[in-house]
Coordinates of C-alpha atoms and ligand atoms in Angstrom, one line a residue:
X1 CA 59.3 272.0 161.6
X2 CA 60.7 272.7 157.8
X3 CA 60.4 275.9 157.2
X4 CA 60.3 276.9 153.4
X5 CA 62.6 280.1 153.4
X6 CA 66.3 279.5 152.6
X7 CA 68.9 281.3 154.5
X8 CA 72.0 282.9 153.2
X9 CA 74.1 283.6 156.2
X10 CA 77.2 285.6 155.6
X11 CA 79.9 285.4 158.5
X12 CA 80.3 282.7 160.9
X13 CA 82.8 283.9 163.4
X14 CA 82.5 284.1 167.4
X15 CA 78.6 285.3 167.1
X16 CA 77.8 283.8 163.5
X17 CA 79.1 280.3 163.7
X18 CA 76.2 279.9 166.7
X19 CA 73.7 282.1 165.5
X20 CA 73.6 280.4 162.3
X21 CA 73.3 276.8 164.0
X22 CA 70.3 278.2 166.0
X23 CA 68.6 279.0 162.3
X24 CA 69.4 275.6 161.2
X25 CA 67.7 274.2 164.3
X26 CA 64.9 276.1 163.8
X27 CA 64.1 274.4 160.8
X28 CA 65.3 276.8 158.4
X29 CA 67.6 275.6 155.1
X30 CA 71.2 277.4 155.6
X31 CA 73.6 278.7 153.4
X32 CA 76.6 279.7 154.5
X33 CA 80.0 282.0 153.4
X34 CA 82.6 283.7 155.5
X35 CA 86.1 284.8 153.6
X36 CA 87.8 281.8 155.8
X37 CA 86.3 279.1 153.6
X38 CA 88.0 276.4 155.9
X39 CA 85.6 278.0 158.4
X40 CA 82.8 277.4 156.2
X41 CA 83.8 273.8 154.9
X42 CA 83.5 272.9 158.9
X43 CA 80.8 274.4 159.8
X44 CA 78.6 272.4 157.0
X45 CA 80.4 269.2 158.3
X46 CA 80.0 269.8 162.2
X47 CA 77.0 271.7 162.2
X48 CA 75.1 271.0 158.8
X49 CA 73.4 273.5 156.0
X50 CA 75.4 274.6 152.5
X51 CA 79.3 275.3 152.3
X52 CA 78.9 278.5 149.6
X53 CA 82.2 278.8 147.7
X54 CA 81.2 282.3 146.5
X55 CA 78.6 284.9 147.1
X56 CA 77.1 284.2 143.3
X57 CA 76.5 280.6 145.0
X58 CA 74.9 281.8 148.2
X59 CA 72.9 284.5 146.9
X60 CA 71.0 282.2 143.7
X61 CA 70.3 279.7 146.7
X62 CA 68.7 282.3 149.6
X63 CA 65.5 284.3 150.2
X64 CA 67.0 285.8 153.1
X65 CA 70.5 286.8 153.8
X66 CA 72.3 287.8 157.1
X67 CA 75.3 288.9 157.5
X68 CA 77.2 288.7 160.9
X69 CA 80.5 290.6 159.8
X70 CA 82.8 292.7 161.7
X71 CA 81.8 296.0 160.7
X72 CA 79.3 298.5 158.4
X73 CA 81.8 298.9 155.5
X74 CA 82.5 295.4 155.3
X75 CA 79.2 295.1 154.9
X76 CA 78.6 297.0 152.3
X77 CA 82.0 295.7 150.4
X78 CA 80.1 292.3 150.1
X79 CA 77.0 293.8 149.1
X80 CA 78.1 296.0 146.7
X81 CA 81.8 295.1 145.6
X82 CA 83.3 291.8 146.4
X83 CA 83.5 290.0 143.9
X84 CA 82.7 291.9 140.7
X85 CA 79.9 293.7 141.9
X86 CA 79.1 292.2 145.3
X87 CA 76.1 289.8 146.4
X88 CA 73.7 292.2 145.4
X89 CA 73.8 291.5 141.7
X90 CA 73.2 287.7 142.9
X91 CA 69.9 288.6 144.8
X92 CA 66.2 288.0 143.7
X93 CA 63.9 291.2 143.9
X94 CA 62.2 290.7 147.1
X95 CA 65.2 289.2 148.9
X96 CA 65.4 290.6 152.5
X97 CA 69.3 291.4 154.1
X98 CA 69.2 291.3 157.5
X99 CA 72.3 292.9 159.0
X100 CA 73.0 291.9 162.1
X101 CA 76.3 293.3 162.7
X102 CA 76.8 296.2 165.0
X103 CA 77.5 298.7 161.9
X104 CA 77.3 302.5 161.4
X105 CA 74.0 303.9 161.4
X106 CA 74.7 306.2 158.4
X107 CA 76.3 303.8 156.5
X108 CA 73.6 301.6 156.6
X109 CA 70.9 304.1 155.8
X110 CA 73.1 304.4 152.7
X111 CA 73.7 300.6 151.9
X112 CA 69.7 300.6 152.3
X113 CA 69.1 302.8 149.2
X114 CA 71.5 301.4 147.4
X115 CA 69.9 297.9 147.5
X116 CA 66.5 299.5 147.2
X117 CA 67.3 299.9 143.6
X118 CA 67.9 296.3 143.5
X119 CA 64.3 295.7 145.0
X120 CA 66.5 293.9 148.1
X121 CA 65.1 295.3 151.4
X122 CA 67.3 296.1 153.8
X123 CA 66.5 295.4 158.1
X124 CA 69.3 296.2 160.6
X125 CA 69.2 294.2 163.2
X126 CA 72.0 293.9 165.9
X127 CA 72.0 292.1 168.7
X128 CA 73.2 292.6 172.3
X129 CA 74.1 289.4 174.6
X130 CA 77.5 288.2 173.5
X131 CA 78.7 284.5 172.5
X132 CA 76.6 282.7 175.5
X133 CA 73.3 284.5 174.1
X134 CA 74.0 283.6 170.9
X135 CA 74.4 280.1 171.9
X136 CA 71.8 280.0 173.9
X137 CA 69.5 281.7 170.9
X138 CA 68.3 284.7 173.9
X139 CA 69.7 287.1 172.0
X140 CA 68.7 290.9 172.3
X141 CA 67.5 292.3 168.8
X142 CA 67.2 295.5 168.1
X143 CA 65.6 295.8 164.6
X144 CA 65.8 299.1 163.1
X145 CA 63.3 299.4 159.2
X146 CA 59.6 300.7 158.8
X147 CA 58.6 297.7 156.1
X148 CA 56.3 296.0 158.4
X149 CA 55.8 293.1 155.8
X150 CA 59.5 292.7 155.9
X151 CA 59.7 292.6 159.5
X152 CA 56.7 290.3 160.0
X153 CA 58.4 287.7 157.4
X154 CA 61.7 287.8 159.1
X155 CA 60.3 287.6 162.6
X156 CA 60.1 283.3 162.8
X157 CA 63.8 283.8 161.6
X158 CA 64.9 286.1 164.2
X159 CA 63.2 284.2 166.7
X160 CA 65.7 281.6 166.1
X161 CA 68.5 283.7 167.2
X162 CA 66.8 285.9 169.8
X163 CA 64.3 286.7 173.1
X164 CA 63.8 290.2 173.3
X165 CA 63.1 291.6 170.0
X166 CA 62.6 295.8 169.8
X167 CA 61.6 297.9 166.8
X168 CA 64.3 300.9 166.7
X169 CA 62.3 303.1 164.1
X170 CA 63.5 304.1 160.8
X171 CA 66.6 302.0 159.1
X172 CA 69.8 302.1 161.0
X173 CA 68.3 302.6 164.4
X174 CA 68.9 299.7 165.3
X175 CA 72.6 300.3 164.6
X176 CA 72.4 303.6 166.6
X177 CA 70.9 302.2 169.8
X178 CA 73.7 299.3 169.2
X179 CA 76.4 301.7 169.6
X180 CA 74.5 303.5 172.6
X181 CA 74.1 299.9 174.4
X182 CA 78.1 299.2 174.0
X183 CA 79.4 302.6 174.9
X184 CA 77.6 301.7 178.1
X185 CA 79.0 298.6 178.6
X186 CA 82.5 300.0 177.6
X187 CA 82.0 303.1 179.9
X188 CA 81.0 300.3 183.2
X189 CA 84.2 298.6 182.3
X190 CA 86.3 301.4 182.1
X191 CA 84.8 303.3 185.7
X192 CA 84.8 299.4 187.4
X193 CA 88.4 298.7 185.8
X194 CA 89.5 302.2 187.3
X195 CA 88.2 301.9 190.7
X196 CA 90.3 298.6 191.1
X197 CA 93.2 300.3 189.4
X198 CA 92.8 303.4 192.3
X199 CA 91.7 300.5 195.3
X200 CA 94.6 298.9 194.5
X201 CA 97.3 301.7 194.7
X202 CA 95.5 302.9 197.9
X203 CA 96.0 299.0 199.1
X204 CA 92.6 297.7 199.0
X205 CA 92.5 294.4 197.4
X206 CA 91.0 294.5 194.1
X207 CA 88.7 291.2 194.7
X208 CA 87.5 293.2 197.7
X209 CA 86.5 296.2 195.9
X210 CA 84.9 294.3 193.4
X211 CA 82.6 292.1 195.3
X212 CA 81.5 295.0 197.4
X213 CA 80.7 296.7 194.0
X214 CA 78.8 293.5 193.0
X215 CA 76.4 293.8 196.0
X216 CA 75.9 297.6 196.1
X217 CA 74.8 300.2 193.6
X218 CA 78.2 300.1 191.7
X219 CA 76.8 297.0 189.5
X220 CA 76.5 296.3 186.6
X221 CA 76.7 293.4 183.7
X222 CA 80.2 294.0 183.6
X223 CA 81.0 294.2 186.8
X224 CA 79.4 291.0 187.7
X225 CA 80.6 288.4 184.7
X226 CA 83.6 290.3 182.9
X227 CA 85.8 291.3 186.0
X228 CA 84.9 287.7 188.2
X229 CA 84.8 285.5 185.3
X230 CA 88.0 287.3 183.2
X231 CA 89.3 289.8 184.3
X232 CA 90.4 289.0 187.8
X233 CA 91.8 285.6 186.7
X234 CA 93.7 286.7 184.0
X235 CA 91.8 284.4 181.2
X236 CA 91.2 287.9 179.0
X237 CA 89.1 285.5 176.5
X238 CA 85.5 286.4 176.5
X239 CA 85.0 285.9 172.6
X240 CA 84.6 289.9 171.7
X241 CA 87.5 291.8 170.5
X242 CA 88.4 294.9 171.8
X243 CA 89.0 296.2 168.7
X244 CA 85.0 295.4 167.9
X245 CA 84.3 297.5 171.2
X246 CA 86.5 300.3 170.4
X247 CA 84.4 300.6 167.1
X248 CA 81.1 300.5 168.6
X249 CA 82.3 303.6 170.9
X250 CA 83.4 305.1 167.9
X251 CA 80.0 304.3 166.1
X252 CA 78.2 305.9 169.3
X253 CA 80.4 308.9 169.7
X254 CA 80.3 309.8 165.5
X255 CA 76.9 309.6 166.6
X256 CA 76.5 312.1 169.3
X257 CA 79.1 314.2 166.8
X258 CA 76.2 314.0 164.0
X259 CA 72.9 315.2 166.3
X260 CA 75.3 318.1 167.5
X261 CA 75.6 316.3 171.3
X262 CA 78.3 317.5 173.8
X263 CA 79.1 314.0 175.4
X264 CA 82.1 314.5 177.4
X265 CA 82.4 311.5 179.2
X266 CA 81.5 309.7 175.5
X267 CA 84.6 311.5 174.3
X268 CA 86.5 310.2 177.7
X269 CA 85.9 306.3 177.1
X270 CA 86.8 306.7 173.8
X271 CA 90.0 307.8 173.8
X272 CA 90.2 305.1 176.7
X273 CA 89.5 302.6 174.7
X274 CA 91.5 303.9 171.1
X275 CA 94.1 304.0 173.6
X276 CA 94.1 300.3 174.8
X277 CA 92.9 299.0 171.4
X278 CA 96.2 300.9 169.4
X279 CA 98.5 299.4 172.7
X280 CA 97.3 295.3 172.3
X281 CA 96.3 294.9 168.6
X282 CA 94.1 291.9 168.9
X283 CA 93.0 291.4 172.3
X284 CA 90.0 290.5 173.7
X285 CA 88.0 293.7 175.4
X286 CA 88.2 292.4 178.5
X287 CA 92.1 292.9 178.9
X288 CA 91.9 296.6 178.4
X289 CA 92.9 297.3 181.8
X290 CA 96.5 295.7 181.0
X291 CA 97.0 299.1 179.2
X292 CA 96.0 301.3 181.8
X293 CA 97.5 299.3 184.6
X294 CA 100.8 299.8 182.9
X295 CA 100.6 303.3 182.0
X296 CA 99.5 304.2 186.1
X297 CA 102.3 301.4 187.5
X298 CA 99.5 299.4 189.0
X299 CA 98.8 295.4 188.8
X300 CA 95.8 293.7 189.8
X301 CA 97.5 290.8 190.4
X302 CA 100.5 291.5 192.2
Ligands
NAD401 P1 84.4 287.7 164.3 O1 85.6 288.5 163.9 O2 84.5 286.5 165.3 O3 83.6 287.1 163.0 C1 83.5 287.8 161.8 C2 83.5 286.8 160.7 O4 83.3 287.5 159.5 C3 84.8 286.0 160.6 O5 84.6 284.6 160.5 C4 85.4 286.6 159.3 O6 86.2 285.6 158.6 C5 84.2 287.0 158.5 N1 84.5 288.0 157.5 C6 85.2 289.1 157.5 N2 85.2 289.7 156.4 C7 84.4 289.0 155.5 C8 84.0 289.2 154.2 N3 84.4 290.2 153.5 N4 83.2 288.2 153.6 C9 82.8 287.2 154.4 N5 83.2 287.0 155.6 C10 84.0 287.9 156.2 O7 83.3 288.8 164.9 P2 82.1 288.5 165.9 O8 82.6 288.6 167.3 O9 81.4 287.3 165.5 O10 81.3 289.8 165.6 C11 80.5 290.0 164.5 C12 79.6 291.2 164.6 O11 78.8 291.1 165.8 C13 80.5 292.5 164.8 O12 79.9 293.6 164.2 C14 80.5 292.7 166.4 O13 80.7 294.0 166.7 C15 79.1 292.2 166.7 N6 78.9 291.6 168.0 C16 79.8 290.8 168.6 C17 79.5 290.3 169.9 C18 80.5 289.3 170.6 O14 80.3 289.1 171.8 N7 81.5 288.8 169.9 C19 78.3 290.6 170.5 C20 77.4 291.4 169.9 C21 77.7 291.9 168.6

């Protein structure tokens, strides 16, 4: 069913590009920009909605704006500054911005005020479930703003995009839980990706270890889709970059650094993953191992 609310939606990479499809479906009108207009340009022609050539075009066409972008300052550069001003000076009073990337909780408490002034209402909401949630529009939200009238108008849009949806609290909780969620995931990948490393050097096979981990208490997420389905066959392409990981431990342990937290094994994975990130500019998260194999003179796949 048509929905009357148009959609500015600002970023279609890996998560965007099928986010934003699963708004179209839903009935909503879609306008999209990303900096790669060729991006844009095919989205409109393979998927449908509005190619914006500017922000000025996207926001005098939208009622609600998300953005999907790569990180908190970016988001706030295309609020506030990109071109001449950012999209904020584009923006109705009463618009809604939904972020939806995983940014920094601060940051967006910040950005929030700022577009307060504007009368533009700003809802964090990142999700958890990677490109095959995002496809398949089961996304986990977690919405982080205490304007219930804001929520409760954006909640047919979200629904597009997501199954599980959570209030956080206050603005930028969501954010914060984000970061929590991924230094998780981060830290199950490092501890699986070093007990094959170890397995391996004490000359258990690595596929050994793993499926034993995969039926027993060792489990987890990773453990059961990364290692099988990328890292064991060497693809290393699971459509999140680990230089997007290493930020959300960042986010998470700038966070523990805030509320005063000792988190030890936080500060571990981190450096873990600065490490791998700094040694393979441009990989996908899931081929952090190839740095620590080569610094401990191990290969999984010898
Ligand atoms: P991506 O790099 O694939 O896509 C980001 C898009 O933003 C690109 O198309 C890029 O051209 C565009 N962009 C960058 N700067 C821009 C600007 N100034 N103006 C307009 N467009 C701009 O990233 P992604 O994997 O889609 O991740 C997006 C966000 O979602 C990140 O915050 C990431 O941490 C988070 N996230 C990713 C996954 C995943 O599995 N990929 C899962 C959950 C959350």
């Amino acid at each position: 069913m048509a929905k009357d609310e148009k959609i500015g939606f600002i970023g279609i990479g890996n998560m965007g590009w099928p986010m934003a499809s699963n708004v179209l479906k839903g009935g909503f009108e879609v306008n999209v920009f990303d900096a790669n207009t060729a991006l844009t340009q095919k989205f409109a022609q393979e998927v449908g909605g509005r190619a914006c050539p500017n922000l000025a075009d996207l926001g005098e066409r939208s009622d609600m704006v998300v953005t999907m972008l790569p990180t908190g300052p970016i988001v706030t550069n295309v609020m506030l500054e990109m071109e001449d001003g950012g999209l904020r000076r584009h923006l109705k009073e009463g618009t809604i911005v939904v972020d939806m990337s995983s940014s920094e909780p601060v940051g967006t408490q910040k950005l929030a005020a700022e577009l307060a002034k504007a009368g533009v209402t700003l809802i964090d909401a990142p999700v958890s479930g990677g490109t095959p949630g995002a496809k398949a529009g089961t996304l986990t939200l977690m919405i982080g703003g205490e304007d219930d009238d804001a929520i409760a108008k954006i909640t047919p849009l979200l629904e597009t995009m997501g199954k599980n949806l959570f209030r956080t609290g206050p603005v930028g909780s969501g954010h914060a839980v984000k970061s929590l969620n991924n230094y998780c995931a981060a830290a199950s990948y490092a501890a699986v990706a070093e007990s094959l490393i170890i397995g391996k050097k004490f000359g258990v096979d690595p596929k050994t270890v793993l499926d034993i981990i995969n039926v027993s208490t060792g489990r987890s997420l990773t453990s059961e889709h990364a290692f099988p389905g990328q890292v064991l066959p060497r693809k290393f392409a699971a459509g999140f970059s680990l230089a997007l990981l290493t930020k959300d431990v960042e986010i998470s342990g700038g966070l523990a650094d805030a509320c005063g937290i000792d988190a030890p094994v936080n500060a571990a994975v981190r450096k873990l993953f600065h490490e791998s990130n700094d040694d393979q500019p441009g990989a996908d998260f899931t081929a952090a191992l190839q740095t620590w194999e080569k610094k401990n003179g191990v290969a999984l796949n010898d």
